[in-house]
């Protein structure tokens, strides 16, 4: 008979295996970080092509022909680089990640047919936009799947912040595309208005989640460049309330696209910094793993007792990415529903009341009142409507006259 080796696994064997697996996972995430950067750049250019295509379709080919052609070239360039990054997928662990890649590629392969329909004007703007949306949704869904390769709490938190931010940026891109459609047409139907409001509200939820998970420098960078400017807010109000045809449709559409593109480009800089943060966290965690000394009986006892924080913390907070995935599913549901336009109009009414207080009692101009509210909201890390509501409440307590 063939002799059978005696196997007597110990706690130390499994803890050492855990260390080895953790080191391999961190090495994988460093490679995957490069892929995430490629996904982000491809998504950024797809978002721009989506908006340019909307303006081109709505203007019957009169506007943005050159810009659309330029966007197509950029997308094709980034798509080629993305395909190079996944040409040898052996380093990509987990079947779920490979399935996500397959789904994204399926829709990316349909881009030429979509572009042909757009060029021949055989597709409605909303239909074209939805096809771009589906492609981007599958492309961005690759990012959270990368979390399956790592257990380090710091890296997981950075990935969660990144995914929330990428979702918010995509919704900002959808806002640009929807606004481009309405402003080029010269009117926003009730349904289109509500779609616009839904994207505005949903992106704010994503950015709030991002702010709760990231460090202060990145949060401050976002607050400095990622908030919509005053002119964008004015155009939002115009779209949501009283836009009528007046002959300025083309100029207004081009201005909207320029403003939103400037904001989204600024968001891209924050996104790049977030990707760098993921890489830095992985490098730091890998360095700590490589410096670990061999386990002795005292280390094993502390680990089992939960006293070795430096070791056990790396395996905590695994709930973060599931929560973010759940958030993404909720956003998917929200995207299929029409948001309440009345709620947004009420928020704007509250902000206007607070501005009236500052104008009357502080001597501010309308511009100064708006900037003061915006600064207070940024300093307190709150929404402008919440700051405005608190100001109105204080005015009510002191019975200050409030201009309606």
CSV table of C-alpha atoms in Angstrom, one decimal:
chain,number,residue,atom,x,y,z
A,1,UNK,CA,0.0,0.0,0.0
A,2,UNK,CA,1.1,3.5,-0.7
A,3,UNK,CA,2.1,5.3,2.5
A,4,UNK,CA,-0.1,8.2,3.5
A,5,UNK,CA,1.6,11.3,4.9
A,6,UNK,CA,0.4,12.4,8.3
A,7,UNK,CA,-1.2,15.9,8.1
A,8,UNK,CA,-1.4,17.8,11.3
A,9,UNK,CA,-2.4,21.4,10.5
A,10,UNK,CA,-1.9,24.0,13.2
A,11,UNK,CA,-3.3,27.5,14.0
A,12,UNK,CA,0.1,28.9,13.0
A,13,UNK,CA,-0.1,27.2,9.6
A,14,UNK,CA,-3.4,28.9,8.8
A,15,UNK,CA,-2.4,32.3,10.1
A,16,UNK,CA,0.8,32.2,8.0
A,17,UNK,CA,-1.4,31.2,5.0
A,18,UNK,CA,-3.6,34.2,5.8
A,19,UNK,CA,-0.6,36.5,5.7
A,20,UNK,CA,0.6,35.0,2.4
A,21,UNK,CA,-2.9,35.4,0.9
A,22,UNK,CA,-3.1,39.0,2.1
A,23,UNK,CA,0.2,39.8,0.5
A,24,UNK,CA,-0.9,38.3,-2.8
A,25,UNK,CA,-4.2,40.2,-2.7
A,26,UNK,CA,-2.4,43.5,-2.2
A,27,UNK,CA,0.0,42.8,-5.1
A,28,UNK,CA,-3.1,42.1,-7.2
A,29,UNK,CA,-4.8,45.3,-6.3
A,30,UNK,CA,-1.7,47.3,-7.4
A,31,UNK,CA,-2.2,45.8,-10.9
A,32,UNK,CA,-5.9,46.3,-10.8
A,33,UNK,CA,-5.4,49.9,-9.8
A,34,UNK,CA,-3.9,50.5,-13.3
A,35,UNK,CA,-7.0,48.9,-14.8
A,36,UNK,CA,-9.3,51.2,-12.7
A,37,UNK,CA,-7.5,54.2,-14.1
A,38,UNK,CA,-8.1,53.0,-17.6
A,39,UNK,CA,-11.8,52.4,-16.8
A,40,UNK,CA,-12.1,56.0,-15.4
A,41,UNK,CA,-10.5,57.6,-18.5
A,42,UNK,CA,-12.7,55.6,-20.9
A,43,UNK,CA,-15.8,56.4,-18.9
A,44,UNK,CA,-14.9,60.1,-18.9
A,45,UNK,CA,-14.7,60.3,-22.7
A,46,UNK,CA,-17.8,58.1,-23.1
A,47,UNK,CA,-19.7,60.6,-20.9
A,48,UNK,CA,-18.5,63.4,-23.1
A,49,UNK,CA,-19.5,61.6,-26.3
A,50,UNK,CA,-23.0,61.0,-24.9
A,51,UNK,CA,-23.6,64.7,-24.2
A,52,UNK,CA,-22.1,65.8,-27.6
A,53,UNK,CA,-24.3,63.2,-29.4
A,54,UNK,CA,-27.4,64.6,-27.7
A,55,UNK,CA,-26.7,68.1,-28.8
A,56,UNK,CA,-25.9,66.9,-32.3
A,57,UNK,CA,-29.1,64.9,-32.6
A,58,UNK,CA,-31.4,67.5,-31.1
A,59,UNK,CA,-30.0,70.2,-33.5
A,60,UNK,CA,-30.5,67.9,-36.5
A,61,UNK,CA,-26.7,67.9,-37.0
A,62,UNK,CA,-26.3,71.7,-36.9
A,63,UNK,CA,-24.3,71.8,-33.7
A,64,UNK,CA,-21.3,69.9,-32.3
A,65,UNK,CA,-20.4,67.9,-35.4
A,66,UNK,CA,-16.7,68.6,-34.9
A,67,UNK,CA,-16.9,68.1,-31.1
A,68,UNK,CA,-18.7,64.8,-31.6
A,69,UNK,CA,-16.1,63.5,-34.0
A,70,UNK,CA,-13.3,64.5,-31.6
A,71,UNK,CA,-15.1,62.7,-28.8
A,72,UNK,CA,-15.4,59.5,-30.9
A,73,UNK,CA,-11.6,59.6,-31.6
A,74,UNK,CA,-10.8,60.0,-27.9
A,75,UNK,CA,-13.2,57.2,-26.9
A,76,UNK,CA,-11.7,54.8,-29.5
A,77,UNK,CA,-8.2,55.7,-28.3
A,78,UNK,CA,-9.1,55.0,-24.6
A,79,UNK,CA,-11.0,51.8,-25.6
A,80,UNK,CA,-7.9,50.5,-27.4
A,81,UNK,CA,-5.8,51.1,-24.2
A,82,UNK,CA,-8.5,49.5,-22.0
A,83,UNK,CA,-8.4,46.4,-24.2
A,84,UNK,CA,-4.6,46.3,-24.0
A,85,UNK,CA,-4.9,46.3,-20.2
A,86,UNK,CA,-7.2,43.3,-20.1
A,87,UNK,CA,-5.5,41.4,-23.0
A,88,UNK,CA,-4.0,38.9,-20.5
A,89,UNK,CA,-6.6,38.6,-17.8
A,90,UNK,CA,-4.7,35.9,-15.7
A,91,UNK,CA,-4.0,38.5,-13.0
A,92,UNK,CA,-7.7,39.3,-12.6
A,93,UNK,CA,-9.0,37.1,-9.8
A,94,UNK,CA,-12.6,36.0,-9.3
A,95,UNK,CA,-15.2,35.0,-11.9
A,96,UNK,CA,-17.5,37.9,-11.0
A,97,UNK,CA,-14.9,40.4,-12.2
A,98,UNK,CA,-14.5,38.5,-15.4
A,99,UNK,CA,-18.3,38.4,-16.0
A,100,UNK,CA,-18.4,42.2,-15.4
A,101,UNK,CA,-15.7,42.7,-18.0
A,102,UNK,CA,-17.6,40.5,-20.4
A,103,UNK,CA,-20.8,42.5,-20.0
A,104,UNK,CA,-18.9,45.8,-20.4
A,105,UNK,CA,-17.2,44.6,-23.6
A,106,UNK,CA,-20.5,43.4,-25.0
A,107,UNK,CA,-22.0,46.9,-24.9
A,108,UNK,CA,-18.7,48.5,-26.0
A,109,UNK,CA,-18.7,46.3,-29.0
A,110,UNK,CA,-22.1,47.8,-29.9
A,111,UNK,CA,-20.8,51.4,-30.0
A,112,UNK,CA,-20.2,51.4,-33.8
A,113,UNK,CA,-23.8,50.4,-34.5
A,114,UNK,CA,-25.0,53.1,-32.1
A,115,UNK,CA,-22.8,55.7,-33.7
A,116,UNK,CA,-24.1,54.8,-37.2
A,117,UNK,CA,-27.7,55.2,-36.0
A,118,UNK,CA,-26.8,58.6,-34.6
A,119,UNK,CA,-25.0,59.7,-37.7
A,120,UNK,CA,-28.0,58.7,-39.9
A,121,UNK,CA,-30.4,60.3,-37.3
A,122,UNK,CA,-32.3,57.0,-37.1
A,123,UNK,CA,-32.5,57.1,-33.3
A,124,UNK,CA,-34.2,59.5,-30.8
A,125,UNK,CA,-31.9,61.4,-28.4
A,126,UNK,CA,-33.3,59.8,-25.3
A,127,UNK,CA,-32.8,56.3,-26.8
A,128,UNK,CA,-29.3,57.1,-27.7
A,129,UNK,CA,-28.6,58.5,-24.2
A,130,UNK,CA,-30.0,55.3,-22.6
A,131,UNK,CA,-27.7,53.1,-24.7
A,132,UNK,CA,-24.7,55.2,-23.6
A,133,UNK,CA,-26.0,54.9,-20.0
A,134,UNK,CA,-26.2,51.1,-20.1
A,135,UNK,CA,-22.7,50.9,-21.5
A,136,UNK,CA,-21.3,53.2,-18.8
A,137,UNK,CA,-23.2,51.3,-16.1
A,138,UNK,CA,-21.6,48.0,-17.0
A,139,UNK,CA,-18.2,49.6,-17.4
A,140,UNK,CA,-18.3,51.2,-14.0
A,141,UNK,CA,-19.7,48.0,-12.4
A,142,UNK,CA,-16.2,46.5,-12.9
A,143,UNK,CA,-14.7,48.7,-10.1
A,144,UNK,CA,-16.5,47.3,-7.0
A,145,UNK,CA,-15.7,43.8,-8.1
A,146,UNK,CA,-12.0,44.5,-7.6
A,147,UNK,CA,-12.8,44.7,-3.9
A,148,UNK,CA,-13.0,40.9,-3.8
A,149,UNK,CA,-9.3,40.6,-4.1
A,150,UNK,CA,-8.3,42.5,-0.9
A,151,UNK,CA,-9.2,42.4,2.8
A,152,UNK,CA,-7.2,45.4,4.0
A,153,UNK,CA,-9.6,47.9,5.7
A,154,UNK,CA,-7.8,51.0,4.4
A,155,UNK,CA,-7.8,49.8,0.8
A,156,UNK,CA,-11.5,48.7,1.0
A,157,UNK,CA,-12.5,52.1,2.4
A,158,UNK,CA,-10.6,53.9,-0.4
A,159,UNK,CA,-12.2,51.6,-3.0
A,160,UNK,CA,-15.6,52.4,-1.5
A,161,UNK,CA,-15.0,56.1,-1.6
A,162,UNK,CA,-13.8,55.8,-5.2
A,163,UNK,CA,-16.8,53.8,-6.4
A,164,UNK,CA,-19.3,56.3,-4.7
A,165,UNK,CA,-17.5,59.2,-6.4
A,166,UNK,CA,-17.5,57.5,-9.8
A,167,UNK,CA,-21.2,56.9,-9.5
A,168,UNK,CA,-21.8,60.6,-8.6
A,169,UNK,CA,-19.6,61.7,-11.6
A,170,UNK,CA,-21.6,59.5,-13.9
A,171,UNK,CA,-24.9,61.0,-12.7
A,172,UNK,CA,-23.3,64.4,-13.2
A,173,UNK,CA,-22.6,63.3,-16.8
A,174,UNK,CA,-26.2,62.2,-17.2
A,175,UNK,CA,-27.3,65.6,-16.0
A,176,UNK,CA,-25.1,67.2,-18.7
A,177,UNK,CA,-26.7,65.0,-21.4
A,178,UNK,CA,-30.3,65.6,-20.2
A,179,UNK,CA,-29.7,69.3,-20.0
A,180,UNK,CA,-28.1,69.4,-23.4
A,181,UNK,CA,-31.2,67.7,-24.8
A,182,UNK,CA,-33.7,70.0,-23.2
A,183,UNK,CA,-31.8,73.3,-23.9
A,184,UNK,CA,-31.2,72.3,-27.5
A,185,UNK,CA,-34.8,71.6,-28.0
A,186,UNK,CA,-35.8,74.8,-26.2
A,187,UNK,CA,-38.1,73.1,-23.7
A,188,UNK,CA,-38.2,70.5,-20.9
A,189,UNK,CA,-41.2,68.3,-20.7
A,190,UNK,CA,-42.4,67.4,-17.3
A,191,UNK,CA,-40.8,64.0,-17.6
A,192,UNK,CA,-37.5,65.4,-18.7
A,193,UNK,CA,-37.5,67.9,-15.9
A,194,UNK,CA,-38.0,65.2,-13.4
A,195,UNK,CA,-35.2,63.1,-14.9
A,196,UNK,CA,-32.9,66.1,-14.5
A,197,UNK,CA,-34.0,66.6,-10.9
A,198,UNK,CA,-33.5,62.9,-10.2
A,199,UNK,CA,-29.8,63.1,-11.5
A,200,UNK,CA,-29.1,66.2,-9.4
A,201,UNK,CA,-30.5,64.7,-6.2
A,202,UNK,CA,-28.9,61.2,-6.8
A,203,UNK,CA,-25.4,62.6,-7.5
A,204,UNK,CA,-25.6,64.5,-4.2
A,205,UNK,CA,-26.3,61.3,-2.3
A,206,UNK,CA,-23.2,59.7,-3.9
A,207,UNK,CA,-21.0,62.6,-3.2
A,208,UNK,CA,-22.2,62.7,0.4
A,209,UNK,CA,-21.2,59.0,0.8
A,210,UNK,CA,-17.9,59.8,-0.8
A,211,UNK,CA,-17.3,62.6,1.7
A,212,UNK,CA,-18.1,60.4,4.7
A,213,UNK,CA,-15.5,57.8,3.6
A,214,UNK,CA,-12.6,59.9,2.4
A,215,UNK,CA,-9.9,61.9,4.1
A,216,UNK,CA,-10.1,65.6,4.6
A,217,UNK,CA,-7.7,66.6,1.8
A,218,UNK,CA,-9.7,64.9,-0.9
A,219,UNK,CA,-12.9,66.1,0.6
A,220,UNK,CA,-11.6,69.7,0.5
A,221,UNK,CA,-10.4,69.2,-3.1
A,222,UNK,CA,-13.9,68.1,-4.1
A,223,UNK,CA,-15.6,71.0,-2.2
A,224,UNK,CA,-13.2,73.5,-3.9
A,225,UNK,CA,-13.8,72.4,-7.5
A,226,UNK,CA,-16.7,69.9,-7.6
A,227,UNK,CA,-19.7,72.0,-6.6
A,228,UNK,CA,-21.8,73.5,-9.4
A,229,UNK,CA,-21.2,77.2,-10.0
A,230,UNK,CA,-23.8,79.9,-9.7
A,231,UNK,CA,-24.5,80.1,-13.5
A,232,UNK,CA,-25.1,76.3,-13.5
A,233,UNK,CA,-27.6,76.7,-10.7
A,234,UNK,CA,-29.3,79.4,-12.6
A,235,UNK,CA,-29.6,77.2,-15.7
A,236,UNK,CA,-30.9,74.4,-13.5
A,237,UNK,CA,-33.6,76.6,-12.1
A,238,UNK,CA,-34.5,77.7,-15.7
A,239,UNK,CA,-34.7,74.1,-16.8
A,240,UNK,CA,-36.9,73.1,-13.8
A,241,UNK,CA,-39.3,76.1,-13.9
A,242,UNK,CA,-39.8,78.4,-16.8
A,243,UNK,CA,-37.8,77.6,-19.9
A,244,UNK,CA,-39.5,78.7,-23.1
A,245,UNK,CA,-38.4,79.1,-26.7
A,246,UNK,CA,-36.9,82.5,-27.2
A,247,UNK,CA,-34.4,82.0,-30.1
A,248,UNK,CA,-31.4,81.5,-27.7
A,249,UNK,CA,-31.7,77.7,-27.6
A,250,UNK,CA,-28.4,77.0,-29.4
A,251,UNK,CA,-26.3,79.5,-27.3
A,252,UNK,CA,-27.9,78.2,-24.1
A,253,UNK,CA,-27.3,74.6,-24.9
A,254,UNK,CA,-23.6,75.3,-25.8
A,255,UNK,CA,-23.2,77.3,-22.6
A,256,UNK,CA,-24.7,74.5,-20.5
A,257,UNK,CA,-22.5,71.9,-22.1
A,258,UNK,CA,-19.4,74.1,-21.5
A,259,UNK,CA,-20.2,74.7,-17.8
A,260,UNK,CA,-21.0,71.1,-17.0
A,261,UNK,CA,-18.0,69.9,-18.9
A,262,UNK,CA,-15.8,72.2,-16.9
A,263,UNK,CA,-17.3,70.8,-13.7
A,264,UNK,CA,-16.9,67.2,-14.8
A,265,UNK,CA,-13.3,67.8,-15.8
A,266,UNK,CA,-12.7,69.1,-12.3
A,267,UNK,CA,-14.4,66.0,-10.9
A,268,UNK,CA,-12.0,63.9,-13.0
A,269,UNK,CA,-9.1,65.4,-11.2
A,270,UNK,CA,-10.6,64.3,-7.9
A,271,UNK,CA,-11.3,60.9,-9.3
A,272,UNK,CA,-7.6,60.6,-10.4
A,273,UNK,CA,-6.5,61.6,-6.9
A,274,UNK,CA,-8.8,58.9,-5.4
A,275,UNK,CA,-7.3,56.2,-7.7
A,276,UNK,CA,-3.8,57.4,-6.5
A,277,UNK,CA,-5.1,57.1,-2.9
A,278,UNK,CA,-6.2,53.4,-3.5
A,279,UNK,CA,-2.7,52.7,-4.9
A,280,UNK,CA,-1.0,54.4,-2.0
A,281,UNK,CA,-3.1,52.5,0.6
A,282,UNK,CA,-2.2,49.2,-1.1
A,283,UNK,CA,1.5,50.1,-1.2
A,284,UNK,CA,1.4,51.0,2.5
A,285,UNK,CA,-0.4,47.9,3.5
A,286,UNK,CA,1.9,45.7,1.4
A,287,UNK,CA,4.9,47.3,3.0
A,288,UNK,CA,3.5,46.5,6.4
A,289,UNK,CA,2.9,42.9,5.4
A,290,UNK,CA,6.4,42.5,4.0
A,291,UNK,CA,7.9,43.8,7.3
A,292,UNK,CA,6.0,41.4,9.5
A,293,UNK,CA,8.1,39.1,11.7
A,294,UNK,CA,7.4,35.3,12.0
A,295,UNK,CA,4.5,34.4,14.3
A,296,UNK,CA,5.3,33.0,17.8
A,297,UNK,CA,2.9,31.5,20.3
A,298,UNK,CA,2.3,34.9,22.0
A,299,UNK,CA,1.3,36.5,18.6
A,300,UNK,CA,-1.1,33.6,17.9
A,301,UNK,CA,-2.7,33.9,21.3
A,302,UNK,CA,-3.2,37.6,20.9
A,303,UNK,CA,-4.6,37.2,17.4
A,304,UNK,CA,-7.1,34.7,18.4
A,305,UNK,CA,-8.1,36.8,21.4
A,306,UNK,CA,-8.6,39.8,19.1
A,307,UNK,CA,-5.8,41.9,20.7
A,308,UNK,CA,-3.5,42.2,17.7
A,309,UNK,CA,-5.1,45.3,16.2
A,310,UNK,CA,-2.4,45.7,13.5
A,311,UNK,CA,-3.3,42.3,12.1
A,312,UNK,CA,-7.1,42.1,12.7
A,313,UNK,CA,-7.9,45.6,11.5
A,314,UNK,CA,-7.0,44.5,8.0
A,315,UNK,CA,-9.9,42.1,8.0
A,316,UNK,CA,-12.5,44.5,9.4
A,317,UNK,CA,-14.9,46.8,7.5
A,318,UNK,CA,-15.6,44.2,4.8
A,319,UNK,CA,-19.1,45.5,5.0
A,320,UNK,CA,-18.2,48.8,3.3
A,321,UNK,CA,-18.2,47.5,-0.3
A,322,UNK,CA,-21.4,45.5,0.1
A,323,UNK,CA,-23.0,48.7,1.3
A,324,UNK,CA,-21.7,50.7,-1.6
A,325,UNK,CA,-23.0,48.0,-4.0
A,326,UNK,CA,-26.4,48.2,-2.3
A,327,UNK,CA,-26.2,51.9,-2.9
A,328,UNK,CA,-25.5,51.4,-6.5
A,329,UNK,CA,-28.5,49.1,-6.8
A,330,UNK,CA,-30.7,51.7,-5.1
A,331,UNK,CA,-29.4,54.3,-7.6
A,332,UNK,CA,-30.3,52.0,-10.4
A,333,UNK,CA,-33.9,51.8,-9.0
A,334,UNK,CA,-34.0,55.6,-8.5
A,335,UNK,CA,-32.9,56.1,-12.1
A,336,UNK,CA,-36.0,54.2,-13.3
A,337,UNK,CA,-38.3,56.3,-11.2
A,338,UNK,CA,-39.3,59.9,-11.6
A,339,UNK,CA,-38.2,62.2,-8.8
A,340,UNK,CA,-40.6,64.7,-7.3
A,341,UNK,CA,-40.1,68.0,-9.0
A,342,UNK,CA,-42.2,69.8,-6.3
A,343,UNK,CA,-39.7,68.8,-3.6
A,344,UNK,CA,-36.9,70.4,-5.5
A,345,UNK,CA,-38.9,73.6,-6.2
A,346,UNK,CA,-39.6,73.8,-2.4
A,347,UNK,CA,-35.9,73.6,-1.7
A,348,UNK,CA,-35.2,76.4,-4.1
A,349,UNK,CA,-37.9,78.4,-2.4
A,350,UNK,CA,-36.2,77.9,1.0
A,351,UNK,CA,-32.9,79.0,-0.4
A,352,UNK,CA,-34.5,82.1,-2.0
A,353,UNK,CA,-36.1,83.0,1.4
A,354,UNK,CA,-32.7,82.7,3.1
A,355,UNK,CA,-31.1,84.9,0.5
A,356,UNK,CA,-33.8,87.5,1.1
A,357,UNK,CA,-32.9,87.5,4.8
A,358,UNK,CA,-29.3,88.2,4.0
A,359,UNK,CA,-30.2,90.9,1.4
A,360,UNK,CA,-32.5,92.7,3.9
A,361,UNK,CA,-30.6,92.3,7.2
A,362,UNK,CA,-26.9,92.1,6.0
A,363,UNK,CA,-27.1,94.5,3.0
A,364,UNK,CA,-25.9,91.8,0.6
A,365,UNK,CA,-26.5,91.8,-3.1
A,366,UNK,CA,-28.2,88.7,-4.5
A,367,UNK,CA,-24.8,87.4,-5.7
A,368,UNK,CA,-23.2,88.1,-2.2
A,369,UNK,CA,-26.1,86.4,-0.5
A,370,UNK,CA,-25.8,83.3,-2.7
A,371,UNK,CA,-22.1,83.1,-2.2
A,372,UNK,CA,-22.5,83.5,1.6
A,373,UNK,CA,-25.0,80.6,1.7
A,374,UNK,CA,-22.7,78.5,-0.4
A,375,UNK,CA,-19.7,79.2,1.8
A,376,UNK,CA,-21.6,78.4,5.0
A,377,UNK,CA,-22.8,75.1,3.4
A,378,UNK,CA,-19.2,74.2,2.4
A,379,UNK,CA,-17.8,75.1,5.8
A,380,UNK,CA,-20.4,73.0,7.6
A,381,UNK,CA,-20.3,70.2,5.1
A,382,UNK,CA,-24.0,70.5,4.6
A,383,UNK,CA,-26.4,71.0,1.8
A,384,UNK,CA,-27.3,74.6,1.0
A,385,UNK,CA,-31.0,74.0,1.6
A,386,UNK,CA,-30.2,72.7,5.1
A,387,UNK,CA,-28.2,75.8,6.0
A,388,UNK,CA,-31.0,78.0,4.5
A,389,UNK,CA,-33.7,76.2,6.5
A,390,UNK,CA,-31.7,76.7,9.7
A,391,UNK,CA,-31.3,80.4,9.0
A,392,UNK,CA,-35.1,80.7,8.4
A,393,UNK,CA,-35.8,78.9,11.6
A,394,UNK,CA,-33.6,81.3,13.5
A,395,UNK,CA,-35.3,84.2,11.8
A,396,UNK,CA,-38.7,82.8,12.9
A,397,UNK,CA,-37.5,82.6,16.5
A,398,UNK,CA,-36.4,86.2,16.6
A,399,UNK,CA,-39.4,87.2,14.5
A,400,UNK,CA,-37.3,88.9,11.8
A,401,UNK,CA,-39.3,90.2,8.9
A,402,UNK,CA,-38.9,87.8,6.0
A,403,UNK,CA,-39.4,88.9,2.4
A,404,UNK,CA,-41.4,86.3,0.5
